Tab-separated table of N, CA and C and ligand atoms in Angstrom:
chain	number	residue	atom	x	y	z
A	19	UNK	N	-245.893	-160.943	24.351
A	19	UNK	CA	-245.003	-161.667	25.264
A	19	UNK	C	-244.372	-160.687	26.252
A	20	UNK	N	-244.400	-160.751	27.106
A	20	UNK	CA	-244.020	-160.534	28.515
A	20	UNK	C	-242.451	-160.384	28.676
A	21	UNK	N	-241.295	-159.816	28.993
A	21	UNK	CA	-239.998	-160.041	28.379
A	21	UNK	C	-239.761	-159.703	30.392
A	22	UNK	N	-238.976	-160.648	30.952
A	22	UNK	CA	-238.205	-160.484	32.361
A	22	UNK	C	-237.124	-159.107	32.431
A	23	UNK	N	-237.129	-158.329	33.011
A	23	UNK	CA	-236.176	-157.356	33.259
A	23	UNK	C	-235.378	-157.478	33.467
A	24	UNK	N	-234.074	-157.258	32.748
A	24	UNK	CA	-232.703	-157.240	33.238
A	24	UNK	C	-232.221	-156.522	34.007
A	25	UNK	N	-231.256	-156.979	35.213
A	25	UNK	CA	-231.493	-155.980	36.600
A	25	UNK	C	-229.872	-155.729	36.514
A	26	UNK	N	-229.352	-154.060	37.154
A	26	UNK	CA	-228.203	-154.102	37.192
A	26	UNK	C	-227.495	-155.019	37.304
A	27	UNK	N	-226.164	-154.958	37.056
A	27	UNK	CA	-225.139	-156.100	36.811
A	27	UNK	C	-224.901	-157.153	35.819
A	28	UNK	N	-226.115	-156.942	34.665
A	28	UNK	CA	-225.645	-157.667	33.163
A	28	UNK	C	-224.900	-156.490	32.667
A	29	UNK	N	-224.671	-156.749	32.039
A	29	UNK	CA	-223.374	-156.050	31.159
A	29	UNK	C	-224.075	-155.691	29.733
A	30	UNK	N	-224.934	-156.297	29.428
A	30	UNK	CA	-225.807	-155.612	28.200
A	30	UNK	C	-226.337	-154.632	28.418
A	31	UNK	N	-226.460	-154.557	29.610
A	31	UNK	CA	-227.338	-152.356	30.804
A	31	UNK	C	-225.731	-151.574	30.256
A	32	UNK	N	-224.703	-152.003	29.967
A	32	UNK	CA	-223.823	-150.501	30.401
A	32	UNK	C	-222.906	-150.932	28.899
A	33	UNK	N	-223.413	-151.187	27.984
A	33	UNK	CA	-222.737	-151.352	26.246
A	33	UNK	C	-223.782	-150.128	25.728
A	34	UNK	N	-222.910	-149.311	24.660
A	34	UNK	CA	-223.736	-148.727	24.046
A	34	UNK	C	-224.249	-149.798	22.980
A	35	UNK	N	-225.343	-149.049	22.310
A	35	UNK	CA	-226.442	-149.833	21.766
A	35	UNK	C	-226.277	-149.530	19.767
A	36	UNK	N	-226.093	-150.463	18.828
A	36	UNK	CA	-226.191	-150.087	17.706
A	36	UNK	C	-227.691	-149.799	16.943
A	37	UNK	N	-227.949	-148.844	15.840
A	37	UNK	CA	-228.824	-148.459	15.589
A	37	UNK	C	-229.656	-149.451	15.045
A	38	UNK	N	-230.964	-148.740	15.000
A	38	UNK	CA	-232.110	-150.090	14.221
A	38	UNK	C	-232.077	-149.922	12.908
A	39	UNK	N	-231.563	-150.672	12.311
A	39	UNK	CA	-231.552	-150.638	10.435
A	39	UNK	C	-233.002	-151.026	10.031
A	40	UNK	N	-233.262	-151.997	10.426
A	40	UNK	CA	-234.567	-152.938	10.290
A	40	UNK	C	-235.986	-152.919	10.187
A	41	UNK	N	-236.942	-151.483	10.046
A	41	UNK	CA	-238.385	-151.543	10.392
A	41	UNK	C	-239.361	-152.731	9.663
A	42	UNK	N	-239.200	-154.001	10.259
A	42	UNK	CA	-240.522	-154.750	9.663
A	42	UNK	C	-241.253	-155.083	10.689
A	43	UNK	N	-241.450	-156.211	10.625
A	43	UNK	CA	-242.658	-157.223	11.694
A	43	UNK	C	-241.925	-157.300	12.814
A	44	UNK	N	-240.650	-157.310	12.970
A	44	UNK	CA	-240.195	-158.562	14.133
A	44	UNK	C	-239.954	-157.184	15.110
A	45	UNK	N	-239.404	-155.859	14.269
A	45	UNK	CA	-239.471	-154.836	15.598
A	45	UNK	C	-240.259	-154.252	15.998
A	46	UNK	N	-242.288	-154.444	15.012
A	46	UNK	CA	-243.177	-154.008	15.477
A	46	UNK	C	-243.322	-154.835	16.416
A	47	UNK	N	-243.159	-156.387	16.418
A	47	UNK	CA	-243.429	-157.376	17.149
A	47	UNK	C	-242.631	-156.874	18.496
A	48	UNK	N	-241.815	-156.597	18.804
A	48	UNK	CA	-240.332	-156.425	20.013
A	48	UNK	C	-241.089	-154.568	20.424
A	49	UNK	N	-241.601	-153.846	19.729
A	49	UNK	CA	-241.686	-152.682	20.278
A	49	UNK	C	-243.350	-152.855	20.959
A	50	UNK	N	-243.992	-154.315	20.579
A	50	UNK	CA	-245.210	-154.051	21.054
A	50	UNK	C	-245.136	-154.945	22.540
A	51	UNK	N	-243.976	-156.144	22.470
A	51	UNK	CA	-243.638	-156.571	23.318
A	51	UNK	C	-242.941	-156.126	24.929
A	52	UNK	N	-242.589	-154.657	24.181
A	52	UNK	CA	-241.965	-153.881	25.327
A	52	UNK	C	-242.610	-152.722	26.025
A	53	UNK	N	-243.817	-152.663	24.780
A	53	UNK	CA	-244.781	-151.813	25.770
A	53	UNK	C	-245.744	-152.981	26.866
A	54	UNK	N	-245.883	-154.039	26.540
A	54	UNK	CA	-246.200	-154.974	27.275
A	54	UNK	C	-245.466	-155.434	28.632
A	55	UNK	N	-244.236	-155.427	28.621
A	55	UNK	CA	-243.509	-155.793	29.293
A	55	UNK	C	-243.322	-154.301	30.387
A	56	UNK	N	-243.415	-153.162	29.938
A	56	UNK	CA	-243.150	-152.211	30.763
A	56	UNK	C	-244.805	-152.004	31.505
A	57	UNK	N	-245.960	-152.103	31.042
A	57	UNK	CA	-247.110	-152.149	31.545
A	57	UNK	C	-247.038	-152.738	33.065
A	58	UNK	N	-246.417	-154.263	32.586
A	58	UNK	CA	-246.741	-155.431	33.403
A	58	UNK	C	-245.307	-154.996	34.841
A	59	UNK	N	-244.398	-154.136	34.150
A	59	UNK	CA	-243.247	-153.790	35.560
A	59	UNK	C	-243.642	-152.485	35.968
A	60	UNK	N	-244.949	-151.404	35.469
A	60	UNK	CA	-245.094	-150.546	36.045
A	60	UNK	C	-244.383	-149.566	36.136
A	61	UNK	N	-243.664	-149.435	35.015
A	61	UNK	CA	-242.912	-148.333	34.182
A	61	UNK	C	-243.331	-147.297	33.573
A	62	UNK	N	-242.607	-146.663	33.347
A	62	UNK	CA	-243.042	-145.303	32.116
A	62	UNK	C	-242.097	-145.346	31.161
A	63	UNK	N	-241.061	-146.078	31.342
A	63	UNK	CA	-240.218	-146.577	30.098
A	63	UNK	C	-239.474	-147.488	30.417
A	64	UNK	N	-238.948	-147.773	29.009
A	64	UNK	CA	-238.172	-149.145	28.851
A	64	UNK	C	-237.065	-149.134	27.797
A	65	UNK	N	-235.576	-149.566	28.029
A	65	UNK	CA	-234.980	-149.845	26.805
A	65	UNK	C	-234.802	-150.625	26.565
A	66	UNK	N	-234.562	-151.145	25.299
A	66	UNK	CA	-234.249	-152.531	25.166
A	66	UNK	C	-233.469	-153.174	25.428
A	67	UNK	N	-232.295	-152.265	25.753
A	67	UNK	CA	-231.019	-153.354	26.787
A	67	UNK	C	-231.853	-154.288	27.819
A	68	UNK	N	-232.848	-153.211	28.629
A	68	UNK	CA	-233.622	-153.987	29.738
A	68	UNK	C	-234.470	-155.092	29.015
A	69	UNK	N	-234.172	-155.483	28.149
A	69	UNK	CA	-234.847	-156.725	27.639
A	69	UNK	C	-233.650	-157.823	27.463
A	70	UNK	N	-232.715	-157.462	27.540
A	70	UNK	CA	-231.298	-158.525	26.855
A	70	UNK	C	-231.214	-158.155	25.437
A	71	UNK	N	-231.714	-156.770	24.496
A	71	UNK	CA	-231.545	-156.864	23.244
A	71	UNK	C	-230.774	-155.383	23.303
A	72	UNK	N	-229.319	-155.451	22.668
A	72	UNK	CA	-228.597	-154.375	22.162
A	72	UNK	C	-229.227	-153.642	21.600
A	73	UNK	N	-229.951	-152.994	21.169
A	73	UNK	CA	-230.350	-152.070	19.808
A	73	UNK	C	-231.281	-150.878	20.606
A	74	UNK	N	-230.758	-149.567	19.539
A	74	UNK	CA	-230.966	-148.145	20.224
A	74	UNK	C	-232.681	-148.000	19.909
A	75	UNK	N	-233.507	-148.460	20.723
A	75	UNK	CA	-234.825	-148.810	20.577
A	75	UNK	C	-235.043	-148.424	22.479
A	76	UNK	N	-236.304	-147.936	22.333
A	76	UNK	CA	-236.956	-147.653	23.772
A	76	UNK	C	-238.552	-147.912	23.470
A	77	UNK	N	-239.193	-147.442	24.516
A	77	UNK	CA	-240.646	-147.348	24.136
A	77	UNK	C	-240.897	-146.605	25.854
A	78	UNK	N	-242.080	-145.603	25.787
A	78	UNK	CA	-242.219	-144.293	26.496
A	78	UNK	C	-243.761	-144.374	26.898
A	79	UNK	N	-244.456	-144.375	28.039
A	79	UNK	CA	-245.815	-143.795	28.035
A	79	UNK	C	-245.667	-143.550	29.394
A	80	UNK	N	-245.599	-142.094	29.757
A	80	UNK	CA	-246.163	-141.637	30.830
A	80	UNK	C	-247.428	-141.126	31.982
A	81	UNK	N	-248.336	-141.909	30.804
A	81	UNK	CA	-249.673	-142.273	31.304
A	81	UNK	C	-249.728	-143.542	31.775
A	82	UNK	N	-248.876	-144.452	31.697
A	82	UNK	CA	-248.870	-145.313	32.238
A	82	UNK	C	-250.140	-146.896	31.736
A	83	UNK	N	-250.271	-146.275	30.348
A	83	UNK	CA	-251.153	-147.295	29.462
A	83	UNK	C	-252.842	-146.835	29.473
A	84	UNK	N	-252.572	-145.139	29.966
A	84	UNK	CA	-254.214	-144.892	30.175
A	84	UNK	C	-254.881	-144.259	28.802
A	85	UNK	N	-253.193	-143.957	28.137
A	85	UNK	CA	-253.723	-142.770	27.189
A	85	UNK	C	-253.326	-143.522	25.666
A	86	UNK	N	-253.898	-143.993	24.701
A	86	UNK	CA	-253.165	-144.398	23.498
A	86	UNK	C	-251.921	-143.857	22.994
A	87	UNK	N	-252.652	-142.412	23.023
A	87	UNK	CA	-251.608	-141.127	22.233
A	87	UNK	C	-250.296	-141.308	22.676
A	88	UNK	N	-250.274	-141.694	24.372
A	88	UNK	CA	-249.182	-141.166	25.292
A	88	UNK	C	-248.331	-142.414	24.872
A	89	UNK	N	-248.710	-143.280	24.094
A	89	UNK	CA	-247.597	-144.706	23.674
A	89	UNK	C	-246.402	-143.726	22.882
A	90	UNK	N	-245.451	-144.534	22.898
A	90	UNK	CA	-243.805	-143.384	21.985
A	90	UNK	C	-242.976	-144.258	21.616
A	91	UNK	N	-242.620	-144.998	20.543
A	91	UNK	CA	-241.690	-145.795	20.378
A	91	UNK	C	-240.452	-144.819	19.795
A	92	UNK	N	-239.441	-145.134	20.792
A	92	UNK	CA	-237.682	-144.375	20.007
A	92	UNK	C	-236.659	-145.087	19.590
A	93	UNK	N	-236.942	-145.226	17.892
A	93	UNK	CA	-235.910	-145.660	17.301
A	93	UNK	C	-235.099	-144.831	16.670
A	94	UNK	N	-233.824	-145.522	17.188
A	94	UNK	CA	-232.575	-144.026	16.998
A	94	UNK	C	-232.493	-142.473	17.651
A	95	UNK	N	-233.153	-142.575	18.323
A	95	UNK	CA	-233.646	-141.354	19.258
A	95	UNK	C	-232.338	-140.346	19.411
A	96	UNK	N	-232.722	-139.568	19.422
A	96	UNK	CA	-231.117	-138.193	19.876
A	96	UNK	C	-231.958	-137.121	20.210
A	97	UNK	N	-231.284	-136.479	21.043
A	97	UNK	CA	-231.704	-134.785	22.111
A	97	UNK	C	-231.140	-133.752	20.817
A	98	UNK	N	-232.338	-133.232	20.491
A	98	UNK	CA	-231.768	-132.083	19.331
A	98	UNK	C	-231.990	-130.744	20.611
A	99	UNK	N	-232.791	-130.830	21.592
A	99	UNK	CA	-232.585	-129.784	22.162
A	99	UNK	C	-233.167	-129.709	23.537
A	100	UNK	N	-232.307	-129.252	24.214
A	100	UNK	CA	-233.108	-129.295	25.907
A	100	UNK	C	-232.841	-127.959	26.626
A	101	UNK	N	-233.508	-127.879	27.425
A	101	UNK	CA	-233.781	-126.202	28.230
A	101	UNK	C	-234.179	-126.700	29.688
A	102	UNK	N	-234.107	-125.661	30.659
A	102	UNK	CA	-234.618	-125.810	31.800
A	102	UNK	C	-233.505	-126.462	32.764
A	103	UNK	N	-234.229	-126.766	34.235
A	103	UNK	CA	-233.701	-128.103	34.685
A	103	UNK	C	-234.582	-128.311	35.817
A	104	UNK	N	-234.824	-129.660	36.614
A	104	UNK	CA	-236.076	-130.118	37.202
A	104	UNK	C	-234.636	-131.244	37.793
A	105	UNK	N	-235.230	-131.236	39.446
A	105	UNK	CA	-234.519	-131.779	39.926
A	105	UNK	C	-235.358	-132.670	40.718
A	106	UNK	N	-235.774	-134.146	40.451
A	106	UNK	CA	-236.526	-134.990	40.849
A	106	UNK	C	-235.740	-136.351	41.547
A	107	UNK	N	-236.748	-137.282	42.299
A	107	UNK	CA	-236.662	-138.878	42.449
A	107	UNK	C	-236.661	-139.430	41.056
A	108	UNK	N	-235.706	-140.145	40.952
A	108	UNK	CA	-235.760	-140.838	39.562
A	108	UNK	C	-235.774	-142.544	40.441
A	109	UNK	N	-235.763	-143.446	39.087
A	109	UNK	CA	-235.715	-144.941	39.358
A	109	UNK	C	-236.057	-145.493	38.229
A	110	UNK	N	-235.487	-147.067	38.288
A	110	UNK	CA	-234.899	-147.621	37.202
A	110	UNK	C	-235.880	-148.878	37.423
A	111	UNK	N	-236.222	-149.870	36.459
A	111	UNK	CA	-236.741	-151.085	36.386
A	111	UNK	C	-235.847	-152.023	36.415
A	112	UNK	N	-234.408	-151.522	36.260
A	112	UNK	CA	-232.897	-152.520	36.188
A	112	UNK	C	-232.533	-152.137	37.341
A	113	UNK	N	-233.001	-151.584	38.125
A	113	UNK	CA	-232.873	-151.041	39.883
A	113	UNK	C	-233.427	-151.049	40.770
A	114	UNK	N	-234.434	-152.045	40.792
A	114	UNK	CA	-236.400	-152.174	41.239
A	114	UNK	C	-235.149	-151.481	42.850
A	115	UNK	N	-236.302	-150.714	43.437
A	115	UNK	CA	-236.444	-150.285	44.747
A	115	UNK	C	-235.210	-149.253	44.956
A	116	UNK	N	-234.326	-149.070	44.346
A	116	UNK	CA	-233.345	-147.829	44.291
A	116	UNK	C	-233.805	-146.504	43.681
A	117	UNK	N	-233.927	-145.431	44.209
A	117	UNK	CA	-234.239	-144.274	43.556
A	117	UNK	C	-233.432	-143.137	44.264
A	118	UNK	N	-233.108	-142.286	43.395
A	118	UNK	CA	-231.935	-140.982	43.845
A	118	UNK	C	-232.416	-139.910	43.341
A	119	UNK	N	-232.069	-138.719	43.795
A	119	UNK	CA	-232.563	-137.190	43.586
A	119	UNK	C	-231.521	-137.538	41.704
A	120	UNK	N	-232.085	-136.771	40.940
A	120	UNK	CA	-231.371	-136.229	39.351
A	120	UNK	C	-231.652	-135.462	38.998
A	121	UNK	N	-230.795	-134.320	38.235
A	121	UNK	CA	-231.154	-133.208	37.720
A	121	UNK	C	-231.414	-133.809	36.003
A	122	UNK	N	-231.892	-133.108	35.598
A	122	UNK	CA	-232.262	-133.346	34.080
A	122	UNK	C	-233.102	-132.084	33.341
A	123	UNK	N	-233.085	-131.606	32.381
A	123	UNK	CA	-233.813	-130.894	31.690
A	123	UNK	C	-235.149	-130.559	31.752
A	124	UNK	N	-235.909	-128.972	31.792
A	124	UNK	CA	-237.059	-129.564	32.186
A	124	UNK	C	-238.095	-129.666	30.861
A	125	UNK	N	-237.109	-128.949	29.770
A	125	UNK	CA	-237.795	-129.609	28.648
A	125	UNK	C	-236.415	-130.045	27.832
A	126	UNK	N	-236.957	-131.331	26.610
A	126	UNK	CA	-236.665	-132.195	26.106
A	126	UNK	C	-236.686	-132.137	25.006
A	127	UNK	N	-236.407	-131.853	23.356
A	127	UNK	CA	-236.957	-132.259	21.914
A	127	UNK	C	-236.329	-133.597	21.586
A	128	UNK	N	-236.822	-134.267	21.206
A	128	UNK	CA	-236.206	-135.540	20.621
A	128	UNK	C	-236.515	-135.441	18.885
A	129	UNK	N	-235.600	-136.164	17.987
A	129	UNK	CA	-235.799	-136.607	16.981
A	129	UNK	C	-235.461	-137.852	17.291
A	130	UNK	N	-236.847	-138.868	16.600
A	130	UNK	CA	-236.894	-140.299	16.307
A	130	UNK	C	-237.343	-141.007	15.289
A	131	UNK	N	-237.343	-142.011	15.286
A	131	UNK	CA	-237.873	-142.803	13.933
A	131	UNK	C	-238.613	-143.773	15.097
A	132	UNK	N	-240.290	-143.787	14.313
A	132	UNK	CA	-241.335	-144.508	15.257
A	132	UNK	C	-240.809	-145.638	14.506
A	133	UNK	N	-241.614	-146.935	14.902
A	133	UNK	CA	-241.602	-148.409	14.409
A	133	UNK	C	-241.552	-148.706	13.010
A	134	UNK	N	-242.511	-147.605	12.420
A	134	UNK	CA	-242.508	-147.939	10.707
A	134	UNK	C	-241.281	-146.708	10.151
A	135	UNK	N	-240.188	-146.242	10.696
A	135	UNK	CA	-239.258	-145.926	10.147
A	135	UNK	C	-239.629	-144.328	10.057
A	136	UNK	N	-240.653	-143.677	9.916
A	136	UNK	CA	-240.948	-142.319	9.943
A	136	UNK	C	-240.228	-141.402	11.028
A	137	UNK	N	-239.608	-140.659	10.473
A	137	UNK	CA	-238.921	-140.088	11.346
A	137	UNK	C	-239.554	-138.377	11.991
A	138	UNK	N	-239.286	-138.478	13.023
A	138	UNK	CA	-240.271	-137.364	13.851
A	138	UNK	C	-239.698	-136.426	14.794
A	139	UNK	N	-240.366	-135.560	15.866
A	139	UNK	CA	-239.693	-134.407	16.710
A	139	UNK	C	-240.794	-134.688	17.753
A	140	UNK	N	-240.457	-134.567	19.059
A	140	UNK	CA	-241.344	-133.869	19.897
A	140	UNK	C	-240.432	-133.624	21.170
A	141	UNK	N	-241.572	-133.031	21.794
A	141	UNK	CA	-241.035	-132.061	22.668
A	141	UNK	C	-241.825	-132.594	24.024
A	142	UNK	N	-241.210	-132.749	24.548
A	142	UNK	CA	-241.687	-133.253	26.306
A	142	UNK	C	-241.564	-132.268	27.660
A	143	UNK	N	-242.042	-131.963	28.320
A	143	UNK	CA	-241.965	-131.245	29.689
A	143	UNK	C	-242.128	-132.156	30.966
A	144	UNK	N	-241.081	-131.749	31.670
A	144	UNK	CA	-241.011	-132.808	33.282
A	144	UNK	C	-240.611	-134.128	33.172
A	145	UNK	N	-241.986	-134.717	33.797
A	145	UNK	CA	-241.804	-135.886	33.961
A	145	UNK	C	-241.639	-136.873	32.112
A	146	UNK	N	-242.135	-136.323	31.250
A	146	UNK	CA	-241.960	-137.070	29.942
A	146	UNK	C	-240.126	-136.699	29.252
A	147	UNK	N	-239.782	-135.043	29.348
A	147	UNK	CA	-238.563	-134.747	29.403
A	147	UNK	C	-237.695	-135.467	30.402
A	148	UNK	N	-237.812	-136.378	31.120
A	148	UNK	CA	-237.197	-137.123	32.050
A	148	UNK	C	-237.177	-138.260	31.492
A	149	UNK	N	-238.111	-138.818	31.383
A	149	UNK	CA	-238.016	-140.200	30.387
A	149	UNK	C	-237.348	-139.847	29.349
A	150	UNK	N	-237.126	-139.177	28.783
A	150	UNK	CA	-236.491	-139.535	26.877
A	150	UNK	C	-234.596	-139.402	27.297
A	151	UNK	N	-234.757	-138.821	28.665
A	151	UNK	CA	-233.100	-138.280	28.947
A	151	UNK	C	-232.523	-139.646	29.846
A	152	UNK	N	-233.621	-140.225	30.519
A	152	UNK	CA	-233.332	-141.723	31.270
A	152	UNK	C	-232.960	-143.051	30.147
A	153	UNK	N	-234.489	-142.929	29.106
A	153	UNK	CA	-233.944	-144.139	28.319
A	153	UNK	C	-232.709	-144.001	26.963
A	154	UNK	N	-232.428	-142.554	26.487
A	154	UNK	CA	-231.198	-142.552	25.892
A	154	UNK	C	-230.531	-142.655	26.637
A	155	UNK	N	-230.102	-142.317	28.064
A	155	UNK	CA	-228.698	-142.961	28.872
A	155	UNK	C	-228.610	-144.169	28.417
A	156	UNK	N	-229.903	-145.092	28.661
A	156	UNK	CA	-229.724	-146.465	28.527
A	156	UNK	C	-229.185	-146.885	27.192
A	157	UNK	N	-229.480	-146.362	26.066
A	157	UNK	CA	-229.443	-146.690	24.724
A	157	UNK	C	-227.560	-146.164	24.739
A	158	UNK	N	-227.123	-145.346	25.318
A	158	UNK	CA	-225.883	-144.849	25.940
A	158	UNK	C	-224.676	-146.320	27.008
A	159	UNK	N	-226.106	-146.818	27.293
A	159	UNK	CA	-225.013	-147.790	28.414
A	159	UNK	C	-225.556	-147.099	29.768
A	160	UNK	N	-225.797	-145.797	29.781
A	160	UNK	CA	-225.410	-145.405	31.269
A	160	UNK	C	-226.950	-145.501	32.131
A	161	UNK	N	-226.806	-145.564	33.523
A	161	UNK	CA	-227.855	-146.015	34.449
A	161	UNK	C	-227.926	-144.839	35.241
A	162	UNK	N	-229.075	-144.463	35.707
A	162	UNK	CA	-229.128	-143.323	36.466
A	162	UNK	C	-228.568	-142.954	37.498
A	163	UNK	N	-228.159	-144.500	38.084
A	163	UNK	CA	-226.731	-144.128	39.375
A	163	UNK	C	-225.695	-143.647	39.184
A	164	UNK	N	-225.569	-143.487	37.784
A	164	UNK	CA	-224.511	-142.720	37.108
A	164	UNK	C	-224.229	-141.044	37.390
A	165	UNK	N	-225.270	-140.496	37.687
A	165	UNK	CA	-225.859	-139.148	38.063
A	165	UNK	C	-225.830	-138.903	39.280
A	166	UNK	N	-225.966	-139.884	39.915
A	166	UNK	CA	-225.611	-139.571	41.487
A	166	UNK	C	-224.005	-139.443	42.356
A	167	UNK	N	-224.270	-139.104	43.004
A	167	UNK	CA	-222.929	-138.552	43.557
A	167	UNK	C	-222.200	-139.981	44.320
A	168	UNK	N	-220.928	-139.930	44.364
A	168	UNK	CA	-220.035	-141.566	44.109
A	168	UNK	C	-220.842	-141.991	45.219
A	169	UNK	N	-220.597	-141.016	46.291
A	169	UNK	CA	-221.201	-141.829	47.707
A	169	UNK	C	-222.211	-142.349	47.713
A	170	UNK	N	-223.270	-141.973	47.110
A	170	UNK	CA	-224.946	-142.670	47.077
A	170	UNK	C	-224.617	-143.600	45.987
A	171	UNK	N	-223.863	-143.338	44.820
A	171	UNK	CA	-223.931	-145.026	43.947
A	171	UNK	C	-223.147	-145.700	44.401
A	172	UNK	N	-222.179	-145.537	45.391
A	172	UNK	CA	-221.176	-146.987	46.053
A	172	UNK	C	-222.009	-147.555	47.365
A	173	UNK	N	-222.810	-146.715	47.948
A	173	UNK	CA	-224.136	-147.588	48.418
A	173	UNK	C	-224.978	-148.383	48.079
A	174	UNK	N	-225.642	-148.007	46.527
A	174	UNK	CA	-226.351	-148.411	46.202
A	174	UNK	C	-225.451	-149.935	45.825
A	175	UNK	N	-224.233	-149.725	45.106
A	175	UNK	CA	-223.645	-151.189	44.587
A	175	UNK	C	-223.739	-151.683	45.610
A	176	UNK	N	-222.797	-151.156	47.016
A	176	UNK	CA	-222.881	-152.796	48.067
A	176	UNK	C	-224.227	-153.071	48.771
A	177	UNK	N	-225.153	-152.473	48.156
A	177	UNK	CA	-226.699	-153.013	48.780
A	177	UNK	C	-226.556	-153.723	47.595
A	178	UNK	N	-226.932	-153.900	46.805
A	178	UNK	CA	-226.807	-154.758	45.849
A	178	UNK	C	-225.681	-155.765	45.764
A	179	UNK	N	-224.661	-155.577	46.207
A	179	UNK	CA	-224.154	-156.619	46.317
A	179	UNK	C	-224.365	-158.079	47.135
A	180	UNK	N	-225.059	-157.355	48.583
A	180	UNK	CA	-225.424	-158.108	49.364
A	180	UNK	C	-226.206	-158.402	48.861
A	181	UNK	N	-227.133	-158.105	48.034
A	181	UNK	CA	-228.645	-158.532	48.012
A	181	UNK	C	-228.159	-160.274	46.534
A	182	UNK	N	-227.314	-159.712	46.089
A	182	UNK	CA	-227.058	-160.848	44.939
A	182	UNK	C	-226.611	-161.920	45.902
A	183	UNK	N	-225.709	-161.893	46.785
A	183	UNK	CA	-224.831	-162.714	47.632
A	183	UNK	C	-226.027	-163.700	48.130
A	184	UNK	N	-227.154	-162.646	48.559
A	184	UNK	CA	-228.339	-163.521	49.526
A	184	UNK	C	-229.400	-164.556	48.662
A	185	UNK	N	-229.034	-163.696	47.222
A	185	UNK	CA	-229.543	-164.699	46.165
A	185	UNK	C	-231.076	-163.807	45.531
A	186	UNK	N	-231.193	-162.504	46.248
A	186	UNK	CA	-232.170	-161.758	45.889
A	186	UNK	C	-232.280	-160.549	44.541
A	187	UNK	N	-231.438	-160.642	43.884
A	187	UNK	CA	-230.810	-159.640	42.637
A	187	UNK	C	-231.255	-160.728	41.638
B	15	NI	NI1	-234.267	-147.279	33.456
């Protein structure tokens, strides 16, 4: 199933997120649903806030669905360690068409627990160390306009504001 993106301005994007107690069917079902759903928006990740569901759950492929391996589900995810820094265009699927310069790490370690509860480490460079630091913001509440400097995110809100007003948000 296909899940609609929640676009800035729900309020489930900026709550932190409680942990996944749960590994059975229904979050293999929801983590296979969200690699589906991020395929179909042309993502490289997704949290589950951007679905309407609270819980500290993401899912990651920066191949963009070319590579099996490159699939990553993060349950309970946390930064045990980061180095570097890489200063890129970032952008959000809860932000379709907004993107801002961000600094971020240019490497990443995560500890997670995949879908069946196994808990794991890896280590990302660039553009994948960018994803794991984008979708824990989210699992955080916070949005990448958060990172930008007031003046470029109080732009970005009243473009968006107008754009809700016109009925296009
Ligand atoms: Ni995002």
């Amino acid at each position: 199933m296909i899940y609609p993106i929640i676009k800035y301005g729900n309020e489930v994007l900026e709550r932190p997120t409680p942990r996944v107690e749960k590994f059975d069917d229904e979050l293999r079902k929801l983590t296979d649903d969200m690699f589906e759903s991020m395929y179909a928006a042309r993502g490289v990740g997704l949290a589950a806030p951007q679905v309407g569901i609270s819980l500290r759950l993401a899912v990651v492929d920066v191949s963009s669905g070319k590579t099996p391996e490159a699939r990553i589900v993060l349950a309970n995810p946390e930064i045990i360690h980061a180095e570097g820094e890489q200063r890129e265009e970032e952008g959000c699927l809860s932000l379709p068409n907004f993107r801002g310069n961000v600094m971020r790490p240019m490497f990443v370690t995560v500890r997670a627990q995949d879908a069946t509860g196994q808990t794991f480490e890896m280590r990302g460079e660039q553009l994948l160390a960018r994803a794991f630091c984008h979708e824990l913001d989210h699992l955080d509440g916070t949005l990448f306009i958060q990172h930008l400097s007031m003046l470029k995110r109080d732009l970005i809100r009243r473009k968006i504001k107008k754009l809700r007003k016109a009925g296009e948000w």
